[in-house]
Coordinates of C-alpha atoms in Angstrom, one line a residue:
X20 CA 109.9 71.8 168.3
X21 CA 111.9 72.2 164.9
X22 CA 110.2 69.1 163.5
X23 CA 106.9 70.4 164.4
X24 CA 107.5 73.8 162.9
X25 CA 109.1 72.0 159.9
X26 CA 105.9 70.2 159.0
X27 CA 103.5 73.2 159.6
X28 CA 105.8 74.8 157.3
X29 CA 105.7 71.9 154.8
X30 CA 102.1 71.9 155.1
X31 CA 101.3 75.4 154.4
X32 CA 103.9 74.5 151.0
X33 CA 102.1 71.6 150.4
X34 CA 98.4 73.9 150.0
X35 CA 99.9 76.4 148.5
X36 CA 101.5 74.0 145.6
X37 CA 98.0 72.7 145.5
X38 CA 96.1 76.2 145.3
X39 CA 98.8 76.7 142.6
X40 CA 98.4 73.4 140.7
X41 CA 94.3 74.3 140.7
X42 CA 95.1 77.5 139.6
X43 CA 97.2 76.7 136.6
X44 CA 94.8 73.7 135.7
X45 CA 91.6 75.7 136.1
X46 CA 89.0 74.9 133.0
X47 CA 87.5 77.6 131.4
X48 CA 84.1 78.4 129.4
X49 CA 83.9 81.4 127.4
X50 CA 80.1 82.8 126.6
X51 CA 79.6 85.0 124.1
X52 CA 76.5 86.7 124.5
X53 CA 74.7 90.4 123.3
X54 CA 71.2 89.9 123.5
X55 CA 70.0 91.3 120.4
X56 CA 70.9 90.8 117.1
X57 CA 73.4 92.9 114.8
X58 CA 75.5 93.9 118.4
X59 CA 78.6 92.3 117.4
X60 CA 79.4 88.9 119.4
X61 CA 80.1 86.8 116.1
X62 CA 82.4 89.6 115.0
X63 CA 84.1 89.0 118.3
X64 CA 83.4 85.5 118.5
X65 CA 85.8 85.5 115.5
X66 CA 88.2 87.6 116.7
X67 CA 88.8 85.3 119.6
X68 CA 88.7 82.1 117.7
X69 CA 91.6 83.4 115.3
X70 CA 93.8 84.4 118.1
X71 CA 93.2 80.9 119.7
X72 CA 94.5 79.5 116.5
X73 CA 97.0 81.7 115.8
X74 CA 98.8 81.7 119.4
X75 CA 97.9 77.0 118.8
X76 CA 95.8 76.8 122.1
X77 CA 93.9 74.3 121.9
X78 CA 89.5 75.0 122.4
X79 CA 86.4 73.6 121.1
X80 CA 83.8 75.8 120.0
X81 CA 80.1 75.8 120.3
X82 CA 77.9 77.6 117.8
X83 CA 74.6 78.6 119.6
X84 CA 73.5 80.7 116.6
X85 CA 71.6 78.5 114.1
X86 CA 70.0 81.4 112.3
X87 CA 73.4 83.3 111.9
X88 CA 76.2 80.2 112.2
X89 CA 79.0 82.6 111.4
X90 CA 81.8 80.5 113.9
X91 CA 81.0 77.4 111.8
X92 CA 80.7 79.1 108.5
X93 CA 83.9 81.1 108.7
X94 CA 86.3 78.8 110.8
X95 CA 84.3 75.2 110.8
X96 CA 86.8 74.3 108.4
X97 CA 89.6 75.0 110.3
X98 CA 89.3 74.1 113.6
X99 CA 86.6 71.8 115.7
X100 CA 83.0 73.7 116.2
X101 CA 80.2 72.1 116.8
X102 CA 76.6 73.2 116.5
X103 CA 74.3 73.5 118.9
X104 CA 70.4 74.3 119.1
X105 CA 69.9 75.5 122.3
X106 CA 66.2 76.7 121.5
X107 CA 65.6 72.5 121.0
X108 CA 64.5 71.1 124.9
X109 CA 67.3 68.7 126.4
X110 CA 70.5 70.5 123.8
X111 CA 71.4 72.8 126.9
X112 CA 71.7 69.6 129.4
X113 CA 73.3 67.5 126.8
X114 CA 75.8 70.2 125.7
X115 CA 76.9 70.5 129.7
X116 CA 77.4 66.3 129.9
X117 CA 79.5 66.8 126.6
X118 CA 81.9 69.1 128.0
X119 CA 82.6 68.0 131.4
X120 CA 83.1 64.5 129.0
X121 CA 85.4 66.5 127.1
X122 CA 87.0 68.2 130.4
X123 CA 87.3 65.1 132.4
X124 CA 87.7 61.9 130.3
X125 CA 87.9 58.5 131.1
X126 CA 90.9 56.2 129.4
X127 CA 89.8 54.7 126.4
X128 CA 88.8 51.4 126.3
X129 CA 92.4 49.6 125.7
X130 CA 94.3 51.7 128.1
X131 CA 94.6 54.7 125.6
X132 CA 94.8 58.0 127.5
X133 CA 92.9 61.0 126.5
X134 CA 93.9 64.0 126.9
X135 CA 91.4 66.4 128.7
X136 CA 90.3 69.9 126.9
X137 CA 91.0 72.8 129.1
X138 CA 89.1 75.6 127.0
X139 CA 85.5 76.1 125.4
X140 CA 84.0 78.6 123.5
X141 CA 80.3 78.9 123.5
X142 CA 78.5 81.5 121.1
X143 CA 75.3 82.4 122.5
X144 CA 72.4 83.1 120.0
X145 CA 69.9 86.4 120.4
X146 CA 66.9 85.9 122.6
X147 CA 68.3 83.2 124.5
X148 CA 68.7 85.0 127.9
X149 CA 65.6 83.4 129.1
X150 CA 66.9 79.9 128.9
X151 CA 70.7 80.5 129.6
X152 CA 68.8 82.1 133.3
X153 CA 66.1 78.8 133.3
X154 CA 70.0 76.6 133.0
X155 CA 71.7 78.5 135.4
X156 CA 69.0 78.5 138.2
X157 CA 67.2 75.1 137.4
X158 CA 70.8 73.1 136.9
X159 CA 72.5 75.2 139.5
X160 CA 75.4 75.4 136.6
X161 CA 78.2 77.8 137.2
X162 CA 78.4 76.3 140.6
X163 CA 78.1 72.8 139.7
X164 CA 80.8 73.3 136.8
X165 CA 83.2 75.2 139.1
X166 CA 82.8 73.4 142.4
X167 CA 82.5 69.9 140.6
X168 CA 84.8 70.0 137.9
X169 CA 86.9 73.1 137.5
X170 CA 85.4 74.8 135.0
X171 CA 85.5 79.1 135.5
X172 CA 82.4 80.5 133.2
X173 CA 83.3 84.0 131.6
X174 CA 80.7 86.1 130.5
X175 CA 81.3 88.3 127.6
X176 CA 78.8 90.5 127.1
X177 CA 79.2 92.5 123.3
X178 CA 77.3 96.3 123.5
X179 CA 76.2 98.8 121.5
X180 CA 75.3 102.3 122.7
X181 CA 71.7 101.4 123.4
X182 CA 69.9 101.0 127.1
X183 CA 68.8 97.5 125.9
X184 CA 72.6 96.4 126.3
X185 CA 72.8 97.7 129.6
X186 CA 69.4 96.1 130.7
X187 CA 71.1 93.1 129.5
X188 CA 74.3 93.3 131.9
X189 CA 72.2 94.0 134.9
X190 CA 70.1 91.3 134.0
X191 CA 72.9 88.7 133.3
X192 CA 74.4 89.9 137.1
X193 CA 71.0 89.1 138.3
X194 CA 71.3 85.7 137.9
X195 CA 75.4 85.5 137.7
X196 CA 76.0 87.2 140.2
X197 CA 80.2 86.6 141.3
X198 CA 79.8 83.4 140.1
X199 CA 81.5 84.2 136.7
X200 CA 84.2 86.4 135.1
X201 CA 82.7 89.2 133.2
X202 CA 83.7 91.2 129.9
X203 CA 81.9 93.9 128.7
X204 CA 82.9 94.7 125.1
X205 CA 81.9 98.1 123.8
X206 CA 81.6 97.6 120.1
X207 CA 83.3 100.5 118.3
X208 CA 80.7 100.1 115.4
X209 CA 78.8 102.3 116.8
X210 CA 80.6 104.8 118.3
X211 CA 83.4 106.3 119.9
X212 CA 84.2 105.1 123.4
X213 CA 83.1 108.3 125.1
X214 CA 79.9 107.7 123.1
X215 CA 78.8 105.0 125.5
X216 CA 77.2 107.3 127.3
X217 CA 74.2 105.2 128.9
X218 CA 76.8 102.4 130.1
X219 CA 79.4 104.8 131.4
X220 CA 76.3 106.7 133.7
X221 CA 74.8 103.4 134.5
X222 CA 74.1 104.0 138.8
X223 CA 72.7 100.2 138.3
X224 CA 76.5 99.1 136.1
X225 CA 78.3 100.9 138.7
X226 CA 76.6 99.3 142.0
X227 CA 77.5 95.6 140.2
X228 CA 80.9 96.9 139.3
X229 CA 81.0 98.2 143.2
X230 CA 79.6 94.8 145.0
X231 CA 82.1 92.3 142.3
X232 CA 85.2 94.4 143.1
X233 CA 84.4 94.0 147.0
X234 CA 83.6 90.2 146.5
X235 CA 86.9 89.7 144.2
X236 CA 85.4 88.7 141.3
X237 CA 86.5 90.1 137.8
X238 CA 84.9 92.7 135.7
X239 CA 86.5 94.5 132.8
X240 CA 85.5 96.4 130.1
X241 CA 87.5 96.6 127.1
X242 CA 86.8 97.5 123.2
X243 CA 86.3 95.9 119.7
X244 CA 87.8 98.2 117.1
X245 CA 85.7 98.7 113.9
X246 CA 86.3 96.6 110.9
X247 CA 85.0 99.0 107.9
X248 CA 82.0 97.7 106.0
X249 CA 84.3 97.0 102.3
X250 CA 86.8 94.8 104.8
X251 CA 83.9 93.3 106.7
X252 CA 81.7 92.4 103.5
X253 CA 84.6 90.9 101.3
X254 CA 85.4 88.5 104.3
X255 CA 81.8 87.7 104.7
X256 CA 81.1 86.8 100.6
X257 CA 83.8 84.9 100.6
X258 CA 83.4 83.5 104.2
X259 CA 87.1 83.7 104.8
X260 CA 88.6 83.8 108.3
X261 CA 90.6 86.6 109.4
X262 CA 93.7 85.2 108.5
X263 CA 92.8 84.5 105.1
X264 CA 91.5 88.2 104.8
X265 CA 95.0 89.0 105.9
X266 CA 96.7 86.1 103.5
X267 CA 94.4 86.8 100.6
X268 CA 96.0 89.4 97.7
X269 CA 93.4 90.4 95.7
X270 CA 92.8 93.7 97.3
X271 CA 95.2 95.0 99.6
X272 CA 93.0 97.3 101.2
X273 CA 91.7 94.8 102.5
X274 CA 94.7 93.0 103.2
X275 CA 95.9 96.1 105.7
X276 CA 92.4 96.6 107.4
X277 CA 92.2 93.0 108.9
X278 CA 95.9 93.1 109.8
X279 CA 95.0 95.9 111.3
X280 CA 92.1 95.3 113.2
X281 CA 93.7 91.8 114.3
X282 CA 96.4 93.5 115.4
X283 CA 94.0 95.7 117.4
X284 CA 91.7 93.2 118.7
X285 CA 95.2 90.7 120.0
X286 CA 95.8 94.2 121.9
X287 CA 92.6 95.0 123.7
X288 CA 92.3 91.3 125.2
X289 CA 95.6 91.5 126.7
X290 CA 94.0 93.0 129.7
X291 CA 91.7 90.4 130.3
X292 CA 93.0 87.0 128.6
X293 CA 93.4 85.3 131.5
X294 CA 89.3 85.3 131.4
X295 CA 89.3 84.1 127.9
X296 CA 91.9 80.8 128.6
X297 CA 95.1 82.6 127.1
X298 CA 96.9 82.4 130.5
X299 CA 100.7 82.9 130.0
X300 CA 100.2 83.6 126.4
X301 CA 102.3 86.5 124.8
X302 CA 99.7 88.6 122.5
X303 CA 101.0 91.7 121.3

């Protein structure tokens, strides 16, 4: 009787090492998206990129925004982005068979083992909510990359204080549904967070937030501070990252701003970084 209750116990160690193991291992895919243009997702797009590098996890980046390729002007240089023109038929399908490459790889032809990427960044481009819902349904892909090859999709969704942003959520969900991790990111550029008024009095936002708690499935909202336009512009003319905004000593303005708001930023995500692939990773 021991020996059998010996091995039941072993076995219920043995799953629980393996739920653990699948836990710890668990891929992740970070979508940046905000519908319109202007709303902020490269500005946090950025934000997250820096802290990746700053805190040496390693990523690959995607950038979805040919028209406005501020991931690969800004940090291209720095770290490994790759574009991607997901308006251009086939680029969607391809960019999914690159990364589950890059997720699960084979040994190299003479033996040489590579090691598999854990974390990817994909920055979304305006407009492209329509194809990103044709991918999802016609590819069955956030079940196909979780069930198939351990790859958790988070959804971060950049706002302003307009109803188009919130039409936007509800619309993501209707397609989503628990399937992903979502992040709503009210963008402090335009207000106050009390200001978000039409998010915060959402019936439809609260019913999603409602049915994902009872199904177990994350949803936060957190906020981006504002980065005053002098900061902002002098890091865009000169395309610098954040870091060199905070290196650079020509104006020191600047200098404290970007420290600041970095600083900022590392602090918001806390809550969720887990969602954005910073598991066990100290940010404040």
């Amino acid at each position: 009787m021991t020996d059998s209750i010996e091995l039941m116990n072993n076995g219920s160690e043995d799953k629980a090492n393996e739920e653990s193991i699948e836990q710890i291992t668990k891929k992740r895919l970070v979508i940046v998206t905000g519908d319109k243009g202007g709303v902020g997702k490269s500005t946090f797009a950025r934000g997250l990129v820096q802290t990746y590098l700053d805190k040496g996890q390693r990523f690959i980046g995607f950038d979805a925004d040919s028209s406005n390729s501020q991931l690969l002007r800004f940090y291209g240089q720095h770290c490994h982005i790759e574009p991607l023109d997901i308006f251009k038929t086939g680029n969607i399908d391809q960019f999914f068979d690159e990364m589950k490459t890059k997720a699960n790889p084979k040994p190299g032809g003479d033996g040489e083992i590579i090691q598999p990427e854990s974390l990817f960044l994909l920055e979304l481009p305006p407009q492209s909510r329509r194809i990103l819902r044709k991918f999802v349904e016609e590819m069955t892909f956030l079940e196909t990359a979780e069930k198939h090859y351990n790859i958790r999709v988070t959804m971060v969704v950049v706002i302003s204080r307009v109803i188009d942003s919130i039409n936007q959520l509800i619309d993501l969900h209707s397609f989503c549904g628990n399937q992903v991790d979502y992040i709503v990111v009210k963008n402090l550029f335009f207000g106050e967070p009390d200001e978000f008024t039409r998010y915060k009095n959402s019936p439809e936002v609260e019913k999603i937030k409602q049915q994902l708690k009872s199904q177990k499935s994350p949803f936060s909202d957190i906020k981006m501070p504002e980065l005053i336009e002098r900061s902002y512009d002098y890091l865009d003319e000169n395309s610098m990252t954040f870091r060199q905004g905070m290196e650079q000593t020509d104006l020191p303005s600047v200098k404290g701003r970007v420290t600041s708001w970095l600083r900022t930023f590392k602090e918001e995500i806390e809550a969720v970084k887990e969602s954005l692939g910073l598991n066990n990773v100290e940010l404040s």
